[in-house]
XYZ file of N, CA and C in Angstrom:
666
model
N 14.939 -1.329 21.251
C 14.464 -1.212 22.636
C 14.083 0.240 22.919
N 12.871 0.455 23.426
C 12.391 1.817 23.651
C 12.716 2.344 25.036
N 13.468 1.607 25.819
C 13.873 2.124 27.125
C 15.372 1.882 27.318
N 16.012 2.844 27.943
C 17.431 2.715 28.234
C 17.613 1.954 29.543
N 18.678 1.198 29.629
C 18.922 0.449 30.851
C 20.425 0.269 31.069
N 20.755 -0.020 32.306
C 22.135 -0.308 32.672
C 22.250 -1.801 32.946
N 23.127 -2.479 32.214
C 23.292 -3.920 32.356
C 24.329 -4.211 33.432
N 23.940 -5.046 34.393
C 24.844 -5.416 35.486
C 25.006 -6.931 35.482
N 26.202 -7.386 35.105
C 26.489 -8.805 35.010
C 27.146 -9.317 36.290
N 26.823 -10.550 36.649
C 27.381 -11.142 37.858
C 27.705 -12.614 37.624
N 28.850 -13.051 38.147
C 29.237 -14.457 38.025
C 28.413 -15.342 38.951
N 27.843 -14.759 40.018
C 27.056 -15.525 40.979
C 25.586 -15.648 40.585
N 25.098 -14.693 39.816
C 23.668 -14.679 39.469
C 23.338 -15.785 38.475
N 22.165 -16.417 38.683
C 21.704 -17.483 37.797
C 20.445 -17.105 37.031
N 19.805 -16.010 37.417
C 18.564 -15.590 36.764
C 18.693 -14.155 36.252
N 17.707 -13.735 35.460
C 17.673 -12.384 34.919
C 16.561 -11.604 35.605
N 16.828 -10.342 35.921
C 15.828 -9.520 36.604
C 15.936 -8.080 36.140
N 14.799 -7.369 36.231
C 14.733 -5.950 35.875
C 14.297 -5.166 37.094
N 14.962 -4.054 37.357
C 14.577 -3.173 38.459
C 14.360 -1.774 37.914
N 13.131 -1.266 38.093
C 12.776 0.059 37.596
C 12.730 1.018 38.774
N 13.561 2.051 38.737
C 13.633 3.052 39.795
C 13.549 4.447 39.180
N 13.287 5.460 40.002
C 13.255 6.828 39.472
C 14.558 7.224 38.781
N 15.662 6.639 39.243
C 16.966 6.978 38.677
C 17.249 6.272 37.357
N 16.452 5.249 37.021
C 16.661 4.539 35.773
C 16.329 3.061 35.872
N 16.591 2.331 34.780
C 16.297 0.902 34.700
C 17.593 0.112 34.771
N 17.630 -0.888 35.648
C 18.791 -1.766 35.773
C 18.383 -3.189 35.404
N 19.235 -3.854 34.628
C 19.005 -5.239 34.236
C 20.123 -6.084 34.835
N 19.744 -7.084 35.633
C 20.712 -7.961 36.293
C 20.703 -9.309 35.582
N 21.900 -9.813 35.216
C 21.973 -11.058 34.452
C 23.261 -11.812 34.772
N 23.266 -13.121 34.512
C 24.503 -13.908 34.694
C 25.597 -13.417 33.761
N 26.844 -13.619 34.148
C 27.987 -13.139 33.368
C 28.039 -13.784 31.986
N 27.516 -15.005 31.883
C 27.596 -15.753 30.623
C 26.316 -15.643 29.791
N 25.482 -14.678 30.064
C 24.202 -14.555 29.377
C 24.385 -14.379 27.874
N 23.493 -14.997 27.100
C 23.507 -14.814 25.645
C 22.859 -13.472 25.317
N 23.607 -12.580 24.695
C 23.101 -11.228 24.444
C 21.893 -11.230 23.512
N 21.859 -12.124 22.541
C 20.706 -12.189 21.637
C 19.444 -12.610 22.397
N 19.609 -13.618 23.288
C 18.463 -14.057 24.102
C 18.009 -12.938 25.015
N 18.968 -12.222 25.602
C 18.642 -11.136 26.524
C 17.860 -10.027 25.809
N 18.279 -9.672 24.591
C 17.582 -8.631 23.839
C 16.147 -9.043 23.514
N 15.967 -10.309 23.176
C 14.622 -10.812 22.882
C 13.756 -10.792 24.133
N 14.341 -11.197 25.256
C 13.607 -11.223 26.528
C 13.233 -9.816 26.964
N 14.152 -8.871 26.822
C 13.865 -7.485 27.200
C 12.775 -6.893 26.320
N 12.760 -7.286 25.069
C 11.714 -6.810 24.164
C 10.346 -7.281 24.644
N 10.273 -8.488 25.165
C 9.004 -9.012 25.675
C 8.571 -8.303 26.961
N 9.516 -7.683 27.670
C 9.234 -6.987 28.923
C 9.091 -5.480 28.724
N 9.151 -5.038 27.487
C 9.166 -3.611 27.188
C 7.950 -2.875 27.733
N 6.753 -3.409 27.504
C 5.533 -2.739 27.953
C 5.468 -2.693 29.467
N 5.921 -3.762 30.117
C 5.941 -3.803 31.589
C 6.837 -2.703 32.139
N 8.002 -2.524 31.532
C 8.929 -1.478 31.978
C 8.319 -0.098 31.782
N 7.710 0.127 30.623
C 7.096 1.426 30.341
C 5.960 1.719 31.311
N 5.180 0.684 31.655
C 4.088 0.857 32.625
C 4.636 1.220 34.003
N 5.733 0.566 34.412
C 6.346 0.860 35.702
C 6.891 2.285 35.729
N 7.494 2.711 34.637
C 8.019 4.075 34.563
C 6.886 5.097 34.642
N 5.762 4.794 33.989
C 4.605 5.687 34.051
C 4.053 5.744 35.463
N 4.041 4.598 36.135
C 3.560 4.543 37.512
C 4.429 5.397 38.428
N 5.746 5.356 38.221
C 6.650 6.179 39.020
C 6.427 7.663 38.744
N 6.177 7.998 37.479
C 5.901 9.396 37.125
C 4.637 9.878 37.817
N 3.600 9.039 37.830
C 2.341 9.416 38.478
C 2.528 9.587 39.978
N 3.362 8.707 40.571
C 3.624 8.793 41.997
C 4.340 10.087 42.340
N 5.321 10.462 41.526
C 6.048 11.710 41.780
C 5.132 12.914 41.668
N 4.141 12.820 40.771
C 3.218 13.933 40.591
C 2.290 14.100 41.785
N 2.135 13.015 42.583
C 1.250 13.090 43.743
C 2.044 13.249 45.034
N 3.210 13.875 44.957
C 4.031 14.116 46.136
C 3.220 14.856 47.196
N 3.195 14.306 48.416
C 2.325 14.856 49.461
C 2.730 16.259 49.876
N 4.015 16.574 49.784
C 4.474 17.874 50.283
C 4.068 19.007 49.350
N 3.940 18.716 48.081
C 3.511 19.748 47.144
C 1.993 19.806 46.997
N 1.339 18.638 47.168
C -0.122 18.599 47.046
C -0.826 18.907 48.360
N -0.065 18.801 49.479
C -0.635 19.024 50.808
C -1.804 18.087 51.100
N -1.709 16.866 50.593
C -2.730 15.856 50.880
C -2.047 14.525 51.175
N -2.681 13.716 52.018
C -2.155 12.394 52.341
C -3.329 11.485 52.695
N -3.167 10.194 52.406
C -4.236 9.240 52.672
C -4.173 8.752 54.114
N -5.324 8.713 54.778
C -5.458 8.161 56.127
C -6.722 7.305 56.139
N -6.554 6.021 56.439
C -7.678 5.075 56.436
C -8.462 5.111 55.115
N -7.729 5.302 54.017
C -8.343 5.262 52.698
C -9.026 6.545 52.271
N -8.944 7.592 53.105
C -9.552 8.881 52.765
C -8.466 9.952 52.641
N -8.735 10.936 51.807
C -7.771 12.010 51.593
C -7.858 13.040 52.716
N -6.744 13.241 53.405
C -6.661 14.225 54.477
C -5.812 15.416 54.006
N -6.173 16.587 54.485
C -5.382 17.774 54.174
C -4.154 17.806 55.082
N -2.996 18.029 54.493
C -1.743 18.058 55.243
C -1.420 19.498 55.628
N -1.489 19.777 56.918
C -1.235 21.117 57.441
C 0.200 21.175 57.960
N 1.047 21.972 57.321
C 2.457 22.026 57.674
C 2.799 23.323 58.419
N 3.820 23.231 59.284
C 4.247 24.385 60.048
C 3.276 24.770 61.145
N 2.637 23.760 61.774
C 1.640 24.012 62.805
C 2.276 24.036 64.197
N 1.504 24.422 65.197
C 2.012 24.518 66.566
C 2.277 23.151 67.171
N 1.497 22.127 66.770
C 1.692 20.775 67.289
C 1.312 19.763 66.220
N 1.737 18.516 66.429
C 1.472 17.451 65.463
C 0.374 16.525 65.974
N -0.631 16.300 65.157
C -1.692 15.351 65.502
C -2.571 15.120 64.268
N -3.361 14.050 64.335
C -4.289 13.727 63.258
C -5.697 14.063 63.709
N -6.364 14.893 62.945
C -7.728 15.308 63.249
C -8.677 14.539 62.337
N -9.274 13.454 62.869
C -10.147 12.615 62.049
C -11.498 13.276 61.787
N -11.898 14.198 62.620
C -13.175 14.881 62.408
C -13.088 15.855 61.227
N -11.959 16.548 61.143
C -11.775 17.534 60.077
C -10.991 16.963 58.885
N -10.584 15.703 58.976
C -9.773 15.071 57.926
C -8.512 15.881 57.630
N -7.741 16.122 58.702
C -6.512 16.894 58.559
C -5.382 16.254 59.364
N -4.162 16.346 58.817
C -2.965 15.907 59.523
C -2.111 17.141 59.797
N -1.898 17.448 61.069
C -1.129 18.622 61.469
C 0.315 18.223 61.753
N 1.256 18.950 61.165
C 2.674 18.712 61.386
C 3.377 20.012 61.778
N 4.327 19.900 62.694
C 5.131 21.073 63.045
C 6.090 21.430 61.905
N 6.636 20.400 61.265
C 7.625 20.611 60.197
C 6.949 20.934 58.874
N 7.754 21.472 57.951
C 7.280 21.784 56.612
C 8.112 20.988 55.608
N 7.459 20.063 54.911
C 8.160 19.201 53.982
C 8.766 19.922 52.798
N 8.228 21.075 52.433
C 8.786 21.839 51.322
C 10.094 22.506 51.723
N 10.275 22.718 53.030
C 11.505 23.348 53.532
C 12.531 22.281 53.910
N 12.088 21.274 54.644
C 12.979 20.183 55.056
C 12.201 18.876 55.031
N 12.277 18.183 53.905
C 11.501 16.954 53.734
C 11.943 15.877 54.715
N 13.236 15.783 54.996
C 13.740 14.741 55.884
C 13.137 14.857 57.282
N 13.128 16.070 57.828
C 12.566 16.285 59.168
C 11.069 16.004 59.174
N 10.372 16.469 58.143
C 8.928 16.265 58.058
C 8.591 14.782 57.920
N 9.415 14.039 57.167
C 9.189 12.608 57.012
C 9.306 11.875 58.345
N 10.317 12.232 59.130
C 10.512 11.604 60.445
C 9.303 11.876 61.337
N 8.845 13.108 61.320
C 7.698 13.493 62.145
C 6.436 12.760 61.700
N 6.252 12.650 60.399
C 5.062 11.992 59.865
C 5.074 10.496 60.183
N 6.240 9.866 60.080
C 6.348 8.437 60.385
C 6.021 8.166 61.855
N 6.486 9.031 62.744
C 6.178 8.871 64.166
C 4.679 9.025 64.419
N 4.086 10.002 63.758
C 2.654 10.246 63.917
C 1.844 9.069 63.396
N 2.203 8.552 62.225
C 1.507 7.409 61.635
C 1.739 6.143 62.452
N 2.953 5.985 62.985
C 3.258 4.808 63.799
C 2.403 4.771 65.055
N 2.270 5.906 65.715
C 1.454 5.976 66.936
C -0.012 5.673 66.637
N -0.516 6.267 65.543
C -1.933 6.076 65.190
C -2.207 4.626 64.782
N -1.313 4.032 63.996
C -1.514 2.652 63.567
C -1.378 1.694 64.746
N -0.435 1.973 65.641
C -0.264 1.136 66.833
C -1.546 1.098 67.659
N -2.189 2.244 67.793
C -3.442 2.306 68.541
C -4.503 1.407 67.905
N -4.591 1.438 66.583
C -5.563 0.601 65.885
C -5.203 -0.880 66.024
N -3.916 -1.201 65.901
C -3.471 -2.587 65.989
C -3.708 -3.177 67.372
N -3.472 -2.385 68.412
C -3.679 -2.863 69.773
C -5.152 -3.155 70.048
N -6.023 -2.532 69.269
C -7.455 -2.797 69.374
C -7.845 -4.054 68.594
N -7.248 -4.226 67.400
C -7.648 -5.309 66.508
C -6.899 -6.620 66.731
N -5.621 -6.539 67.053
C -4.816 -7.758 67.162
C -5.377 -8.773 68.158
N -5.775 -8.365 69.366
C -6.317 -9.353 70.304
C -7.546 -10.080 69.762
N -8.384 -9.364 69.021
C -9.580 -9.975 68.450
C -9.218 -11.079 67.464
N -8.276 -10.775 66.562
C -7.883 -11.755 65.553
C -7.040 -12.878 66.155
N -6.254 -12.570 67.171
C -5.478 -13.622 67.838
C -6.412 -14.682 68.425
N -7.501 -14.224 69.021
C -8.479 -15.149 69.602
C -9.165 -15.965 68.520
N -9.599 -15.297 67.447
C -10.304 -15.988 66.366
C -9.416 -17.003 65.655
N -8.145 -16.651 65.496
C -7.238 -17.472 64.704
C -6.383 -18.404 65.556
N -6.576 -18.348 66.871
C -5.754 -19.154 67.777
C -4.273 -18.908 67.500
N -3.925 -17.641 67.379
C -2.550 -17.239 67.088
C -2.060 -16.294 68.181
N -0.753 -16.039 68.175
C -0.203 -15.161 69.207
C 1.098 -14.534 68.726
N 1.561 -13.538 69.454
C 2.851 -12.902 69.179
C 3.394 -12.381 70.503
N 4.679 -12.055 70.524
C 5.307 -11.573 71.751
C 5.544 -10.065 71.738
N 5.997 -9.561 70.602
C 6.373 -8.150 70.510
C 5.760 -7.517 69.272
N 5.242 -6.307 69.432
C 4.677 -5.555 68.310
C 5.620 -4.418 67.930
N 5.948 -4.333 66.634
C 6.775 -3.244 66.132
C 6.051 -2.563 64.972
N 6.050 -1.242 64.977
C 5.455 -0.471 63.879
C 6.494 0.536 63.419
N 6.892 0.440 62.175
C 7.886 1.351 61.622
C 7.681 1.457 60.115
N 8.484 2.283 59.466
C 8.318 2.477 58.023
C 9.196 1.500 57.257
N 8.588 0.801 56.306
C 9.311 -0.104 55.413
C 8.993 0.286 53.972
N 9.959 0.125 53.101
C 9.738 0.455 51.696
C 9.122 -0.702 50.919
N 9.419 -1.934 51.336
C 9.054 -3.065 50.492
C 8.241 -4.151 51.189
N 7.695 -3.894 52.357
C 6.831 -4.896 52.964
C 5.794 -4.217 53.844
N 4.650 -4.892 53.984
C 3.559 -4.350 54.802
C 3.585 -4.914 56.211
N 4.153 -6.091 56.365
C 4.218 -6.676 57.686
C 5.061 -7.929 57.691
N 5.299 -8.471 58.891
C 6.061 -9.708 59.022
C 5.818 -10.306 60.402
N 6.064 -11.596 60.511
C 6.032 -12.281 61.794
C 7.258 -13.176 61.854
N 8.164 -12.892 62.781
C 9.410 -13.644 62.881
C 9.227 -14.888 63.739
N 10.197 -15.780 63.686
C 10.140 -17.019 64.452
C 10.237 -16.772 65.955
N 10.754 -15.592 66.344
C 10.846 -15.282 67.777
C 9.598 -14.579 68.315
N 8.561 -14.467 67.461
C 7.294 -13.906 67.918
C 7.141 -12.413 67.747
N 8.052 -11.773 67.006
C 7.930 -10.336 66.750
C 7.053 -10.101 65.528
N 5.952 -9.398 65.718
C 5.073 -9.061 64.604
C 5.284 -7.585 64.277
N 5.507 -7.294 63.009
C 5.842 -5.929 62.587
C 4.891 -5.476 61.494
N 4.602 -4.172 61.490
C 3.723 -3.591 60.483
C 4.323 -2.286 59.969
N 4.056 -2.016 58.709
C 4.498 -0.778 58.068
C 3.557 0.351 58.479
N 4.103 1.418 59.051
C 3.249 2.523 59.506
C 2.490 3.175 58.356
N 2.990 3.004 57.112
C 2.302 3.560 55.947
C 0.948 2.898 55.714
N 0.703 1.754 56.376
C -0.593 1.087 56.274
C -1.728 1.964 56.772
N -1.404 2.964 57.589
C -2.445 3.858 58.090
C -3.161 4.559 56.935
N -2.506 4.654 55.798
C -3.119 5.288 54.640
C -4.164 4.421 53.962
N -4.158 3.134 54.237
C -5.099 2.202 53.602
C -6.402 2.121 54.394
N -7.489 1.720 53.747
C -8.755 1.518 54.476
C -8.580 0.479 55.574
N -9.408 0.537 56.589
C -9.274 -0.393 57.717
C -9.443 -1.843 57.288
N -10.288 -2.093 56.279
C -10.480 -3.479 55.841
C -9.214 -4.034 55.197
N -8.387 -3.169 54.639
C -7.107 -3.605 54.072
C -6.096 -3.858 55.194
N -6.086 -2.986 56.194
C -5.212 -3.184 57.358
C -5.547 -4.506 58.032
N -6.844 -4.803 58.143
C -7.274 -6.054 58.768
C -6.752 -7.264 57.990
N -6.704 -7.145 56.670
C -6.151 -8.250 55.867
C -4.683 -8.489 56.219
N -3.903 -7.424 56.351
C -2.480 -7.578 56.674
C -2.320 -8.208 58.056
N -3.200 -7.842 58.988
C -3.176 -8.459 60.321
C -3.402 -9.965 60.200
N -4.434 -10.351 59.463
C -4.752 -11.769 59.278
C -3.596 -12.482 58.578
N -3.044 -11.833 57.564
C -1.923 -12.410 56.806
C -0.756 -12.752 57.726
N -0.370 -11.793 58.559
C 0.785 -12.019 59.437
C 0.481 -13.031 60.533
N -0.711 -13.000 61.099
C -1.055 -13.966 62.141
C -1.175 -15.387 61.573
N -1.503 -15.496 60.290
C -1.555 -16.817 59.661
C -0.172 -17.461 59.653
N 0.861 -16.635 59.653
C 2.228 -17.163 59.691
C 2.555 -17.795 61.046
N 1.734 -17.560 62.032
C 1.916 -18.228 63.332
C 1.749 -19.739 63.163
N 0.888 -20.118 62.203
C 0.626 -21.532 61.947
C 1.463 -22.070 60.791
N 1.646 -21.243 59.752
C 2.403 -21.675 58.565
C 3.292 -20.513 58.115
N 4.594 -20.728 58.097
C 5.504 -19.648 57.721
C 5.555 -19.436 56.203
N 5.384 -20.503 55.436
C 5.455 -20.407 53.983
C 4.142 -19.897 53.399
N 4.214 -19.341 52.179
C 3.011 -18.903 51.478
C 2.507 -20.046 50.588
N 2.124 -21.139 51.222
C 1.645 -22.287 50.462
C 0.117 -22.376 50.513
N -0.424 -23.455 50.011
C -1.882 -23.604 49.937
C -2.521 -23.617 51.325
N -1.843 -24.242 52.277
C -2.378 -24.288 53.638
C -2.439 -22.890 54.236
N -1.397 -22.113 53.979
C -1.361 -20.738 54.484
C -2.534 -19.926 53.943
N -2.730 -19.969 52.632
C -3.799 -19.169 52.021
C -5.180 -19.678 52.414
N -5.291 -20.953 52.765
C -6.559 -21.485 53.261
C -6.897 -20.862 54.615
N -5.870 -20.670 55.446
C -6.072 -20.036 56.748
C -6.497 -18.585 56.556
N -5.800 -17.882 55.664
C -6.138 -16.486 55.393
C -7.561 -16.368 54.874
N -7.909 -17.223 53.924
C -9.241 -17.192 53.320
C -10.334 -17.484 54.340
N -10.051 -18.370 55.275
C -11.030 -18.735 56.299
C -11.387 -17.544 57.178
N -10.383 -16.736 57.510
C -10.604 -15.611 58.424
C -10.765 -14.277 57.696
N -10.444 -14.274 56.389
C -10.595 -13.046 55.612
C -10.925 -13.423 54.162
N -12.189 -13.756 53.878
C -12.587 -14.233 52.546
C -12.269 -13.268 51.409
N -12.253 -11.967 51.688
C -12.015 -10.978 50.637
C -10.541 -10.589 50.520
N -9.643 -11.509 50.854
C -8.222 -11.175 50.870
C -7.687 -10.779 49.491
N -8.274 -11.329 48.423
C -7.802 -10.995 47.079
C -8.059 -9.520 46.755
N -9.193 -8.982 47.210
C -9.491 -7.564 46.988
C -8.484 -6.684 47.722
N -8.100 -7.101 48.925
C -7.121 -6.337 49.701
C -5.752 -6.372 49.031
N -5.373 -7.530 48.487
C -4.096 -7.646 47.794
C -4.064 -6.750 46.557
N -5.180 -6.699 45.858
C -5.268 -5.838 44.672
C -5.126 -4.374 45.069
N -5.766 -3.997 46.159
C -5.674 -2.603 46.634
C -4.226 -2.234 46.942
N -3.523 -3.084 47.668
C -2.142 -2.785 48.047
C -1.222 -2.734 46.824
N -1.495 -3.589 45.856
C -0.690 -3.572 44.641
C -0.937 -2.302 43.837
N -2.183 -1.850 43.820
C -2.546 -0.680 43.028
C -2.097 0.628 43.670
N -2.239 0.716 44.993
C -1.961 1.988 45.684
C -0.721 1.952 46.574
N -0.018 0.826 46.583
C 1.125 0.683 47.461
C 2.197 1.747 47.291
N 2.537 2.062 46.041
C 3.587 3.054 45.793
C 3.169 4.438 46.286
N 1.895 4.764 46.135
C 1.412 6.065 46.594
C 1.448 6.135 48.112
N 1.043 5.060 48.790
C 1.012 5.056 50.243
C 2.389 5.162 50.865
N 3.413 4.666 50.175
C 4.753 4.647 50.749
C 5.664 5.735 50.190
N 5.133 6.631 49.368
C 5.939 7.710 48.807
C 5.755 8.971 49.617
N 6.684 9.227 50.517
C 6.655 10.415 51.361
C 7.840 11.298 51.036
């Protein structure tokens, strides 16, 4: 095996899974797993693990605080740190922050999330009513915040939520996530009927999914 991993066995687990993180590779398996079968299975996943590790390395190399660049609506904006006020300048393609991420990343991250949340909320409040009308869908409450592992959601109580990191994606990709979540107003599961609704209102949804899969880690790495 060309990659090191930490094996975590569980009496409750029934399946095998691999999790690749910057801190290392973890393998989750049932307590009674056959070690020979596990070694063979891990060998078949070797290239996938190496690709994920390379992807994490590339993401770390594009750290926004050291590169002073960040994506906004699919375009590269210059990140101006230690400024008098915080705002996004779309004319000059610049994001101004009071905090400096090289000095205090935690404070700068909080400031950036608030800035992105406000900007994305403004776009959503413009687009959501249009798609609600087209799709005969609705929601009660809008929430925009930072999530590590999802772009959006629609709960049974009518709360629609979006990841503020979506502001980094092109508007056509953001529109796909809007359509995706509003489609859950009619069908909660990701079944054939659900994807038919998405396809009807957003024919190029597969291109948007590919974009999010390809650039998702970069957009959410702050």
